Coordinates of C-alpha atoms and ligand atoms in Angstrom, one line a residue:
M1 CA -2.7 -10.5 2.4
T2 CA -5.2 -11.7 5.0
F3 CA -4.8 -15.0 6.8
R4 CA -8.1 -16.2 5.3
T5 CA -6.9 -15.4 1.7
R6 CA -3.6 -17.3 2.5
I7 CA -5.4 -20.4 3.8
F8 CA -7.7 -20.2 0.8
L9 CA -4.9 -19.8 -1.7
A10 CA -2.8 -22.6 -0.1
A11 CA -5.7 -25.1 -0.1
F12 CA -6.8 -24.1 -3.6
I13 CA -3.4 -24.1 -5.2
T14 CA -2.5 -27.5 -3.6
T15 CA -5.8 -29.0 -4.8
A16 CA -5.5 -27.4 -8.3
L17 CA -1.9 -28.5 -8.7
S18 CA -2.6 -32.1 -7.6
L19 CA -5.7 -32.3 -9.8
T20 CA -3.8 -30.9 -12.8
V21 CA -0.8 -33.1 -12.3
S22 CA -2.9 -36.2 -11.9
T23 CA -4.9 -35.3 -15.0
V24 CA -1.8 -34.8 -17.1
L25 CA -0.3 -38.0 -15.8
V26 CA -3.5 -40.0 -16.4
S27 CA -3.8 -38.6 -20.0
S28 CA -0.2 -39.4 -20.8
E29 CA -0.6 -42.9 -19.4
L30 CA -3.8 -43.3 -21.4
R31 CA -1.9 -42.2 -24.6
R32 CA 0.9 -44.7 -23.8
G33 CA -1.7 -47.4 -23.2
F34 CA -3.6 -46.7 -26.4
R35 CA -0.3 -46.8 -28.4
A36 CA 0.6 -50.1 -26.8
D37 CA -2.8 -51.5 -27.6
I38 CA -2.6 -50.3 -31.2
E39 CA 0.9 -51.7 -31.6
H40 CA -0.4 -55.0 -30.2
T41 CA -3.4 -55.1 -32.5
L42 CA -1.3 -54.1 -35.5
M43 CA 1.1 -56.9 -34.7
Q44 CA -1.7 -59.4 -34.5
H45 CA -3.1 -58.2 -37.8
A46 CA 0.4 -58.4 -39.4
R47 CA 0.8 -61.9 -38.1
L48 CA -2.6 -62.9 -39.4
A49 CA -1.8 -61.4 -42.8
A50 CA 1.6 -63.1 -42.8
E51 CA -0.1 -66.4 -42.0
L52 CA -2.5 -65.8 -44.9
L53 CA 0.4 -65.1 -47.3
S54 CA 2.8 -67.8 -46.2
D55 CA 3.4 -70.9 -48.2
R56 CA 1.9 -69.4 -51.3
T57 CA 4.3 -69.8 -54.2
T58 CA 2.5 -67.1 -56.2
V59 CA 0.8 -63.9 -55.2
T60 CA -0.8 -62.8 -58.4
D61 CA -2.2 -59.5 -57.5
P62 CA -0.4 -58.2 -54.5
E63 CA -1.8 -54.6 -55.0
S64 CA -5.4 -55.6 -54.8
E65 CA -4.8 -58.2 -52.0
A66 CA -3.1 -55.4 -50.0
Q67 CA -6.1 -53.2 -50.7
Q68 CA -8.6 -55.8 -49.5
L69 CA -6.7 -56.7 -46.4
G70 CA -6.3 -53.0 -45.7
Q71 CA -10.1 -52.5 -46.0
H72 CA -10.7 -55.5 -43.7
I73 CA -8.6 -54.4 -40.9
D74 CA -9.0 -50.7 -41.5
A75 CA -5.3 -50.1 -41.6
R76 CA -2.6 -49.6 -44.2
V77 CA -1.2 -52.8 -45.4
T78 CA 2.1 -53.0 -47.3
F79 CA 3.6 -56.2 -49.1
I80 CA 7.4 -56.0 -49.4
D81 CA 9.5 -58.5 -51.4
A82 CA 12.8 -59.9 -50.4
T83 CA 14.7 -57.0 -52.1
G84 CA 12.7 -54.4 -50.1
Q85 CA 10.6 -53.5 -53.1
V86 CA 6.9 -52.7 -52.3
L87 CA 4.7 -55.1 -54.1
G88 CA 1.4 -53.7 -52.9
D89 CA 0.2 -51.0 -50.6
S90 CA -3.4 -50.4 -49.5
D91 CA -2.7 -46.6 -49.4
V92 CA -0.7 -46.4 -52.7
T93 CA -2.4 -46.7 -56.1
R94 CA -1.0 -49.1 -58.5
D95 CA 0.4 -46.5 -60.9
R96 CA 2.4 -44.9 -58.1
L97 CA 3.9 -48.1 -56.8
P98 CA 7.0 -48.1 -58.9
G99 CA 7.8 -44.7 -57.4
V100 CA 7.8 -45.9 -53.9
E101 CA 11.3 -46.2 -52.5
N102 CA 12.9 -49.4 -51.3
H103 CA 11.7 -50.4 -47.8
N104 CA 14.6 -52.5 -46.8
A105 CA 16.0 -49.7 -44.6
R106 CA 12.8 -49.2 -42.6
P107 CA 13.6 -50.2 -38.9
E108 CA 10.5 -52.4 -38.5
V109 CA 11.5 -54.2 -41.8
I110 CA 15.1 -54.7 -40.6
D111 CA 13.8 -56.1 -37.3
A112 CA 11.3 -58.4 -39.0
R113 CA 14.0 -59.8 -41.3
A114 CA 16.3 -60.3 -38.4
G115 CA 13.9 -61.7 -35.8
G116 CA 10.6 -62.4 -37.5
S117 CA 8.8 -59.3 -36.4
G118 CA 9.4 -55.7 -35.8
T119 CA 7.6 -52.5 -34.7
A120 CA 8.3 -48.8 -35.0
T121 CA 6.5 -45.5 -34.5
R122 CA 7.7 -42.6 -36.7
P123 CA 6.4 -40.1 -39.2
S124 CA 5.5 -41.9 -42.4
N125 CA 7.9 -41.2 -45.3
T126 CA 5.0 -41.5 -47.6
T127 CA 2.2 -39.6 -45.7
G128 CA 4.3 -37.6 -43.3
V129 CA 1.9 -38.5 -40.4
E130 CA 3.1 -40.1 -37.1
T131 CA 2.4 -43.7 -37.7
T132 CA 2.9 -47.1 -35.9
Y133 CA 4.2 -49.9 -38.0
A134 CA 4.2 -53.7 -37.4
A135 CA 6.1 -55.9 -39.8
V136 CA 6.2 -59.7 -39.9
A137 CA 8.3 -62.0 -42.1
V138 CA 6.3 -64.3 -44.4
R139 CA 7.4 -67.9 -45.0
N140 CA 7.8 -69.3 -48.6
S141 CA 6.1 -66.5 -50.4
P142 CA 7.1 -63.8 -52.9
V143 CA 5.9 -61.4 -50.3
S144 CA 8.8 -61.5 -47.9
I145 CA 7.4 -59.0 -45.3
V146 CA 3.9 -57.9 -44.6
R147 CA 3.6 -54.6 -42.8
V148 CA 0.5 -53.1 -41.2
A149 CA 0.4 -49.5 -40.2
L150 CA -2.0 -47.1 -38.6
P151 CA -1.5 -43.3 -38.3
L152 CA -1.6 -42.2 -34.7
T153 CA -4.0 -39.4 -35.4
V154 CA -6.7 -41.8 -34.3
V155 CA -5.0 -42.2 -30.9
D156 CA -4.5 -38.5 -30.6
E157 CA -8.1 -37.9 -31.4
R158 CA -9.2 -40.4 -28.7
V159 CA -6.7 -39.0 -26.2
R160 CA -7.9 -35.5 -26.9
G161 CA -11.5 -36.5 -26.4
I162 CA -10.5 -38.0 -23.0
Q163 CA -8.4 -34.9 -22.2
Q164 CA -11.4 -32.7 -23.0
L165 CA -13.5 -34.8 -20.6
A166 CA -10.8 -34.6 -18.0
A167 CA -10.6 -30.8 -18.4
V168 CA -14.3 -30.5 -17.8
G169 CA -13.9 -32.8 -14.8
L170 CA -10.9 -30.8 -13.6
G171 CA -12.8 -27.5 -14.0
M172 CA -15.7 -28.8 -11.9
A173 CA -13.3 -30.3 -9.4
L174 CA -11.5 -27.0 -9.1
V175 CA -14.8 -25.1 -8.6
I176 CA -15.7 -27.6 -5.8
A177 CA -12.1 -27.3 -4.4
A178 CA -12.3 -23.5 -4.4
G179 CA -15.6 -23.7 -2.5
L180 CA -14.2 -26.2 0.0
A181 CA -11.0 -24.1 0.4
W182 CA -13.0 -21.0 0.9
G183 CA -15.2 -22.7 3.5
I184 CA -12.2 -24.1 5.4
S185 CA -10.4 -20.7 5.3
I186 CA -13.5 -19.0 6.7
L187 CA -13.9 -21.6 9.5
L188 CA -10.2 -21.4 10.4
S189 CA -9.8 -17.7 10.2
G190 CA -13.1 -17.2 12.1
R191 CA -11.7 -19.4 15.0
L192 CA -8.4 -17.6 14.9
R193 CA -10.1 -14.2 14.9
R194 CA -12.1 -15.2 18.0
I195 CA -8.9 -16.4 19.7
A196 CA -7.2 -13.1 18.7
D197 CA -10.1 -11.1 20.0
T198 CA -9.9 -13.0 23.3
A199 CA -6.1 -12.3 23.5
G200 CA -6.8 -8.6 22.8
R201 CA -9.3 -8.6 25.6
Y202 CA -6.8 -10.2 28.0
A203 CA -4.3 -7.6 26.9
R204 CA -6.7 -4.9 28.0
G205 CA -7.0 -6.5 31.4
D206 CA -10.3 -8.4 31.0
V207 CA -9.3 -12.0 31.7
S208 CA -12.8 -13.5 32.0
R209 CA -13.2 -16.8 30.2
P210 CA -14.3 -16.8 26.5
S211 CA -17.8 -18.0 25.8
F212 CA -16.7 -20.4 22.9
E213 CA -14.7 -23.6 23.0
Y214 CA -11.2 -23.5 21.6
G215 CA -11.7 -27.0 20.0
Q216 CA -9.7 -30.2 20.2
D217 CA -7.3 -29.7 17.3
E218 CA -3.8 -28.2 17.3
I219 CA -5.1 -24.6 17.1
G220 CA -7.3 -25.3 20.1
T221 CA -4.4 -26.9 22.0
V222 CA -2.2 -23.8 21.3
A223 CA -5.0 -21.5 22.3
R224 CA -5.6 -23.4 25.5
V225 CA -1.9 -23.4 26.4
L226 CA -1.7 -19.6 25.7
D227 CA -4.9 -19.1 27.7
T228 CA -3.4 -20.9 30.7
S229 CA -0.2 -19.0 30.4
V230 CA -2.0 -15.7 30.2
R231 CA -4.1 -16.6 33.3
E232 CA -1.0 -17.6 35.2
L233 CA 0.8 -14.4 34.1
G234 CA -2.2 -12.4 35.1
K235 CA -2.3 -14.0 38.5
R236 CA 1.4 -13.3 39.0
L237 CA 1.0 -9.7 37.7
E238 CA -1.8 -9.2 40.2
E239 CA 0.4 -10.5 43.0
M240 CA 3.2 -8.3 41.9
T241 CA 0.9 -5.3 41.7
S242 CA -0.4 -5.8 45.2
E243 CA 3.2 -6.5 46.5
R244 CA 4.3 -3.3 44.8
A245 CA 1.4 -1.4 46.3
Q246 CA 2.2 -2.8 49.7
L247 CA 5.9 -1.9 49.2
A248 CA 4.9 1.6 48.1
G249 CA 2.7 2.0 51.1
I250 CA 5.5 0.9 53.5
L251 CA 8.0 3.2 51.8
T252 CA 5.6 6.2 51.9
G253 CA 4.8 5.6 55.5
M254 CA 8.5 5.3 56.5
F255 CA 10.3 8.1 58.3
E256 CA 13.5 6.8 57.0
G257 CA 14.6 7.8 53.5
V258 CA 15.1 4.9 51.1
V259 CA 16.9 5.0 47.8
L260 CA 17.4 2.0 45.5
V261 CA 20.1 2.2 42.8
D262 CA 20.9 -0.4 40.2
Q263 CA 24.3 -1.7 39.1
D264 CA 24.5 1.0 36.4
R265 CA 24.3 3.6 39.2
R266 CA 20.8 4.7 38.2
L267 CA 18.0 5.5 40.7
V268 CA 15.3 2.8 40.6
L269 CA 13.2 3.8 43.6
T270 CA 12.9 6.5 46.2
N271 CA 10.4 7.3 48.9
D272 CA 9.1 10.7 49.9
A273 CA 11.4 10.9 52.9
A274 CA 14.5 10.3 50.8
R275 CA 13.3 12.9 48.2
Q276 CA 12.9 15.4 50.9
M277 CA 16.2 14.7 52.7
L278 CA 18.3 14.6 49.6
Q279 CA 16.2 17.3 47.7
L280 CA 16.0 15.0 44.7
P281 CA 14.4 16.4 41.5
A282 CA 11.0 15.1 40.4
D283 CA 12.5 13.3 37.4
A284 CA 15.3 11.6 39.4
I285 CA 14.2 8.0 38.7
G286 CA 16.2 6.5 35.9
R287 CA 19.0 9.1 36.2
A288 CA 22.5 8.5 37.4
Y289 CA 22.7 9.2 41.2
K290 CA 25.7 11.4 40.6
D291 CA 23.6 13.7 38.4
V292 CA 20.8 14.2 41.1
M293 CA 22.7 14.0 44.4
V294 CA 25.0 16.5 45.9
D295 CA 26.0 14.7 49.1
P296 CA 29.6 13.4 48.9
D297 CA 29.1 11.1 51.9
V298 CA 26.1 9.4 50.4
M299 CA 27.6 9.0 47.0
S300 CA 30.9 7.6 48.3
M301 CA 28.9 5.0 50.4
L302 CA 26.8 4.0 47.4
S303 CA 29.9 3.7 45.2
S304 CA 31.6 1.5 47.8
A305 CA 28.6 -0.8 48.1
L306 CA 28.2 -1.1 44.3
T307 CA 31.9 -2.0 43.9
G308 CA 31.5 -4.7 46.6
Q309 CA 33.4 -3.0 49.4
P310 CA 32.0 -3.4 52.9
T311 CA 30.2 -0.4 54.2
A312 CA 29.2 0.2 57.8
P313 CA 26.4 2.5 59.0
R314 CA 27.7 5.9 59.8
E315 CA 26.6 9.4 60.9
I316 CA 26.6 11.9 58.1
R317 CA 25.6 15.5 57.4
L318 CA 23.4 16.4 54.4
E319 CA 24.0 19.4 52.2
H320 CA 20.3 20.4 52.3
S321 CA 20.0 20.0 56.1
P322 CA 23.2 21.6 57.6
N323 CA 21.7 21.4 61.1
G324 CA 20.4 17.9 60.8
A325 CA 22.1 14.7 61.8
F326 CA 21.6 11.4 59.8
I327 CA 22.7 7.8 60.0
A328 CA 23.3 6.4 56.6
N329 CA 23.4 2.7 55.9
V330 CA 24.0 1.2 52.4
V331 CA 23.5 -2.5 51.7
R332 CA 24.3 -4.3 48.5
V333 CA 21.4 -5.9 46.8
E334 CA 22.2 -9.6 46.3
H335 CA 20.2 -12.3 44.5
T336 CA 18.6 -10.1 41.9
P337 CA 19.6 -10.0 38.2
S338 CA 20.0 -6.2 38.3
G339 CA 22.0 -6.1 41.5
G340 CA 22.5 -2.6 42.9
A341 CA 22.4 -1.1 46.4
V342 CA 19.9 0.2 48.9
L343 CA 20.6 3.4 50.9
V344 CA 18.6 4.0 54.1
L345 CA 18.8 7.4 55.7
H346 CA 17.7 7.7 59.3
D347 CA 17.0 11.3 60.6
I348 CA 18.4 11.5 64.1
T349 CA 18.3 15.3 64.3
E350 CA 15.6 15.1 67.0
L351 CA 17.4 12.4 68.9
R352 CA 20.6 14.4 68.9
K353 CA 18.6 17.5 70.0
L354 CA 16.9 15.6 72.8
D355 CA 20.3 14.1 73.8
R356 CA 21.8 17.6 73.9
I357 CA 18.9 18.9 75.9
R358 CA 19.2 16.0 78.4
R359 CA 22.9 16.6 78.7
D360 CA 22.4 20.4 79.1
F361 CA 19.7 19.7 81.6
V362 CA 21.8 17.5 83.8
A363 CA 24.7 20.0 83.6
N364 CA 22.3 22.8 84.5
V365 CA 20.7 21.0 87.4
S366 CA 24.2 20.1 88.7
H367 CA 25.3 23.7 88.2
E368 CA 22.2 25.2 89.9
L369 CA 22.5 22.8 92.9
R370 CA 26.2 23.2 93.2
T371 CA 26.1 27.0 93.7
P372 CA 23.8 27.0 96.8
L373 CA 25.4 23.9 98.1
T374 CA 28.9 25.4 97.9
A375 CA 27.6 28.5 99.7
V376 CA 25.8 26.4 102.4
R377 CA 29.0 24.4 103.0
G378 CA 31.1 27.5 103.1
Y379 CA 28.9 29.2 105.7
V380 CA 28.5 26.0 107.7
E381 CA 32.3 25.7 107.8
A382 CA 32.6 29.3 108.8
L383 CA 30.1 28.7 111.6
M384 CA 32.2 25.7 112.8
E385 CA 35.5 27.5 112.7
A386 CA 37.2 28.6 115.8
P387 CA 37.0 31.1 117.2
P388 CA 33.2 31.0 116.5
P389 CA 31.8 34.1 114.7
D390 CA 30.0 36.6 116.8
D391 CA 26.3 36.7 117.1
A392 CA 25.7 39.2 114.3
D393 CA 27.9 37.1 111.9
R394 CA 26.3 33.9 112.9
R395 CA 22.9 35.3 112.3
R396 CA 23.9 36.6 108.9
F397 CA 25.5 33.2 108.0
L398 CA 22.4 31.3 109.0
E399 CA 20.2 33.7 107.0
I400 CA 22.4 33.0 103.9
I401 CA 22.3 29.3 104.6
A402 CA 18.5 29.5 104.9
R403 CA 18.2 31.5 101.7
H404 CA 20.3 29.0 99.7
T405 CA 18.4 26.1 101.2
L406 CA 15.2 27.7 100.2
R407 CA 16.5 28.2 96.7
M408 CA 17.5 24.5 96.5
E409 CA 14.1 23.5 97.8
R410 CA 12.4 25.6 95.1
L411 CA 14.7 24.2 92.5
V412 CA 13.9 20.6 93.5
R413 CA 10.2 21.5 93.7
D414 CA 10.2 22.9 90.2
L415 CA 12.3 20.0 88.9
L416 CA 9.8 17.5 90.4
R417 CA 6.9 19.4 88.9
L418 CA 8.5 19.4 85.5
A419 CA 9.2 15.7 85.8
R420 CA 5.6 15.0 86.7
L421 CA 4.4 17.2 83.7
D422 CA 6.9 15.4 81.4
A423 CA 5.6 12.0 82.6
G424 CA 2.0 13.1 82.0
Q425 CA 1.2 12.6 85.6
E426 CA -0.7 15.9 86.0
L427 CA -4.2 15.6 84.7
L428 CA -6.3 18.5 83.6
E429 CA -9.5 19.1 85.5
R430 CA -11.3 21.8 83.7
T431 CA -14.0 23.8 85.4
P432 CA -15.4 27.3 84.9
V433 CA -12.9 29.6 86.7
P434 CA -13.5 33.3 87.4
I435 CA -10.2 34.9 86.4
E436 CA -10.6 37.6 89.0
H437 CA -10.7 35.1 91.8
V438 CA -7.5 33.5 90.7
L439 CA -5.9 36.9 90.4
S440 CA -6.9 38.0 93.9
D441 CA -5.5 34.7 95.3
V442 CA -2.2 35.3 93.6
E443 CA -2.2 38.9 94.7
T444 CA -2.7 37.9 98.3
E445 CA 0.1 35.3 98.1
M446 CA 2.4 37.8 96.6
S447 CA 1.4 40.8 98.7
D448 CA 4.7 40.9 100.7
A449 CA 6.7 41.1 97.5
L450 CA 4.3 43.6 95.9
D451 CA 4.4 45.8 99.0
H452 CA 8.2 45.4 99.2
K453 CA 8.6 46.9 95.7
R454 CA 5.5 49.2 96.0
Q455 CA 4.0 47.5 93.0
R456 CA 0.3 47.1 92.2
I457 CA -1.7 44.7 90.0
V458 CA -4.2 46.4 87.8
H459 CA -6.5 44.3 85.6
A460 CA -8.9 44.8 82.7
I461 CA -11.1 41.8 82.1
T462 CA -13.8 42.0 79.4
D463 CA -17.3 40.7 80.3
D464 CA -17.0 37.7 78.0
A465 CA -13.7 36.6 79.6
E466 CA -14.7 36.8 83.2
V467 CA -15.0 33.0 83.5
V468 CA -12.6 30.7 81.7
N469 CA -12.9 27.0 81.3
A470 CA -9.6 25.8 82.8
D471 CA -7.9 23.8 85.6
P472 CA -8.1 26.3 88.5
A473 CA -4.9 25.1 90.3
K474 CA -2.9 25.1 87.0
L475 CA -4.2 28.5 85.9
H476 CA -3.3 29.8 89.4
D477 CA 0.3 28.5 89.0
V478 CA 0.6 30.0 85.5
L479 CA -0.5 33.5 86.7
R480 CA 1.5 33.2 89.9
N481 CA 4.7 32.5 87.9
L482 CA 4.1 35.3 85.4
I483 CA 3.2 37.8 88.1
E484 CA 6.2 36.7 90.2
N485 CA 8.5 37.4 87.1
A486 CA 6.7 40.8 86.6
I487 CA 7.4 41.6 90.3
N488 CA 11.0 40.4 90.1
Y489 CA 11.9 42.2 86.8
G490 CA 9.5 45.2 87.1
P491 CA 10.8 48.4 88.6
E492 CA 9.7 49.7 92.0
D493 CA 6.6 51.8 92.2
S494 CA 5.2 50.3 89.0
E495 CA 2.0 48.7 87.8
I496 CA 1.6 45.1 86.7
E497 CA -1.2 45.0 84.1
V498 CA -3.2 41.9 83.7
C499 CA -5.8 41.8 80.8
A500 CA -8.2 39.1 79.7
S501 CA -10.4 39.0 76.6
R502 CA -12.1 36.5 74.5
A503 CA -12.0 36.0 70.7
N504 CA -12.5 33.1 68.3
G505 CA -13.5 30.7 71.0
A506 CA -10.3 31.3 73.0
T507 CA -9.5 33.4 76.1
T508 CA -6.4 35.5 75.9
I509 CA -4.7 36.6 79.2
T510 CA -1.7 39.0 79.2
V511 CA 0.6 39.9 82.0
A512 CA 2.7 43.1 81.4
D513 CA 5.3 44.9 83.3
R514 CA 7.5 48.0 82.9
G515 CA 10.8 46.1 83.5
P516 CA 13.9 46.0 81.2
G517 CA 12.1 43.7 78.8
I518 CA 13.5 40.6 77.1
P519 CA 15.9 41.1 74.1
T520 CA 14.2 40.1 70.9
S521 CA 16.8 37.3 70.2
D522 CA 16.0 35.7 73.6
L523 CA 12.2 35.9 73.3
P524 CA 11.7 32.4 71.7
R525 CA 14.1 30.8 74.2
V526 CA 12.9 32.1 77.6
F527 CA 10.5 29.1 77.8
E528 CA 13.4 26.6 77.7
R529 CA 14.5 25.1 81.0
F530 CA 17.2 27.1 82.8
Y531 CA 17.3 29.7 80.1
R532 CA 18.1 33.0 81.5
V533 CA 18.6 36.2 79.6
D534 CA 21.3 37.5 81.8
R535 CA 22.5 34.9 84.3
S536 CA 24.3 37.4 86.6
R537 CA 21.3 39.7 86.7
T538 CA 18.6 37.2 87.2
R539 CA 20.3 35.0 89.8
D540 CA 19.5 37.4 92.5
P541 CA 15.7 37.7 92.3
G542 CA 15.8 34.0 93.3
G543 CA 14.3 32.5 90.2
T544 CA 15.0 28.9 89.3
G545 CA 15.0 29.4 85.5
L546 CA 12.2 26.8 85.3
G547 CA 9.2 29.1 85.9
L548 CA 8.4 29.8 82.2
A549 CA 9.1 26.2 81.2
I550 CA 6.5 25.1 83.8
V551 CA 4.1 27.8 82.5
R552 CA 4.5 26.5 78.9
H553 CA 3.8 23.0 80.0
L554 CA 0.6 24.0 81.9
V555 CA -0.7 26.2 79.1
E556 CA -0.1 23.4 76.5
L557 CA -2.0 21.0 78.7
H558 CA -4.9 23.4 78.1
D559 CA -4.3 23.1 74.3
G560 CA -3.2 26.7 74.6
T561 CA -0.1 28.8 73.5
V562 CA 2.2 31.1 75.3
S563 CA 4.6 33.8 74.0
A564 CA 6.6 36.7 75.3
A565 CA 7.1 40.0 73.6
R566 CA 8.7 43.4 74.1
R567 CA 6.2 46.0 75.2
D568 CA 5.8 49.4 73.5
G569 CA 7.3 52.0 75.9
G570 CA 9.5 49.3 77.6
G571 CA 8.8 46.2 79.5
T572 CA 7.6 42.6 78.9
I573 CA 4.3 41.3 77.9
V574 CA 3.5 37.6 78.2
T575 CA 0.4 36.4 76.4
I576 CA -1.3 33.1 77.0
T577 CA -4.2 31.8 75.0
L578 CA -6.4 29.1 76.5
R579 CA -8.9 27.1 74.4
Ligands
ADP1 P1 13.3 32.7 86.5 O1 13.0 31.8 87.7 O2 14.8 32.9 86.3 O3 12.5 33.9 86.5 P2 11.8 31.9 84.3 O4 11.7 30.7 83.6 O5 10.5 32.5 85.0 O6 13.0 31.8 85.3 O7 12.2 33.0 83.3 C1 13.3 32.8 82.5 C2 14.1 34.0 82.2 O8 13.3 34.9 81.4 C3 14.4 34.8 83.3 O9 15.6 34.3 83.9 C4 14.6 36.2 82.8 O10 15.8 36.4 82.2 C5 13.6 36.2 81.7 N1 12.3 36.8 82.1 C6 11.2 36.2 82.5 N2 10.2 37.0 82.8 C7 10.7 38.3 82.6 C8 10.2 39.6 82.7 N3 8.9 39.8 83.1 N4 11.0 40.6 82.4 C9 12.2 40.4 82.0 N5 12.8 39.2 81.9 C10 12.0 38.1 82.2

């Protein structure tokens, strides 16, 4: 049933009921009033008749007197003697009088005899019709009681007439009430519908103000209160949404993995980094962390935090990153209804790697310096020993000292260079450089070594690669380092091939020798500082183990790449690409 129908029915039924009840009450009151009036009138008539009859020693023709009186007052008049015998009755013919029963037992007659007057309303024994009687005692007369009676059919007729009128009135009133109730229900339901439409609009996110007024009554007040609440909630929702967006942005941008679990041990929130580190499935949110995580360390930390035990940050390993190192910290979430714990995973793999590189580097530098220093000290002591060595030995010792000193000098020079490159202190000054010029400079510098091993540099440079846009000094150092390695590791009487070509906007230069080559497993590592394929073999050529590391730095300064490979038919080929 619609609200409008309900309002209509409520208003209509209330009005109809009250109208009907008041009509019924009024008509019954009318009936009672009429009866009281009739009783009063009858009593007056009875008293008048009694007055007329009193003090009359004889009443010669009571039948006709009763008839006449009855006609005058338009009511039934009965004369009763002291024995209760009916002497005359306006409604009973003379011949039937003897048959009328004794009236002494009639209640109104009993009352009249006892107190002078009496009334009663009951069905007439004679006519059977509901009748009102008024009896009055007569003084000093053969007629002891005069009784006046009127059948109530008259009253009923009058009351019925009024009831018919009231029914017509009631019918008209009900039609008007129905119209009014309908109008009120349409007005009310219309307002409520507009308020409901506005609420629906708010629910869909459009919180612009409605164009109509809510009104000043109770409905209007309720609507206004709800309106204010909705606006307030909308504002809070907006704030929460923007806070959530900010939080999501922060979490997405974080390198640290963040996982939030609630008191029921279910995942509430994770960021990309955490999903990646813990390899969480896509549907992890809402599931118990024990079902989606495999890392015992993480789970035990979460469990401790959730059970209120103190947890300290600690370094852990993750199943999905066996080579990685992570610091995990779990904090209990206080002051929220749902409680829970936040896990933060910090990836320190790179830090650990850098730390290891630093420690290795320091150890390597110490080691590389200690060897020549020990040699130098040994030979200096030998020179100072008595008896002093002969001239030939002294010369040999001094040559060894000079060689080791040179080695240390080179080492320190290369270390300083790397330090400058690390610190970004070497700037790139690009200019068009003819590769052939650089090559011939290097060849001249290395001519002694080349001659010593009877090696030659042959080069093949394509036309488009003749000039490269690079820093000439740095390109020189790159090629010098590579050619030096090729001389050192290449066999005697061999050729060192240098090729240059251009493709896809980059110049590729290769330096190849016919030496022993670099084992495949060592190829990616030869560019690391101090990495040597075979320490015992490579110590002698006098390298520092830093040459290729410097080469890589210089090439990368040019936005280029460098790689080493094994050469078909034996040997090493180092390729650099400059952009
Ligand atoms: P080094 O000063 O020892 O030559 P590099 O950094 O230049 O140091 O080279 C690193 C290591 O790579 C060398 O010790 C050597 O084992 C290997 N290597 C470099 N170039 C060659 C090459 N042309 N042939 C064979 N091995 C090479």
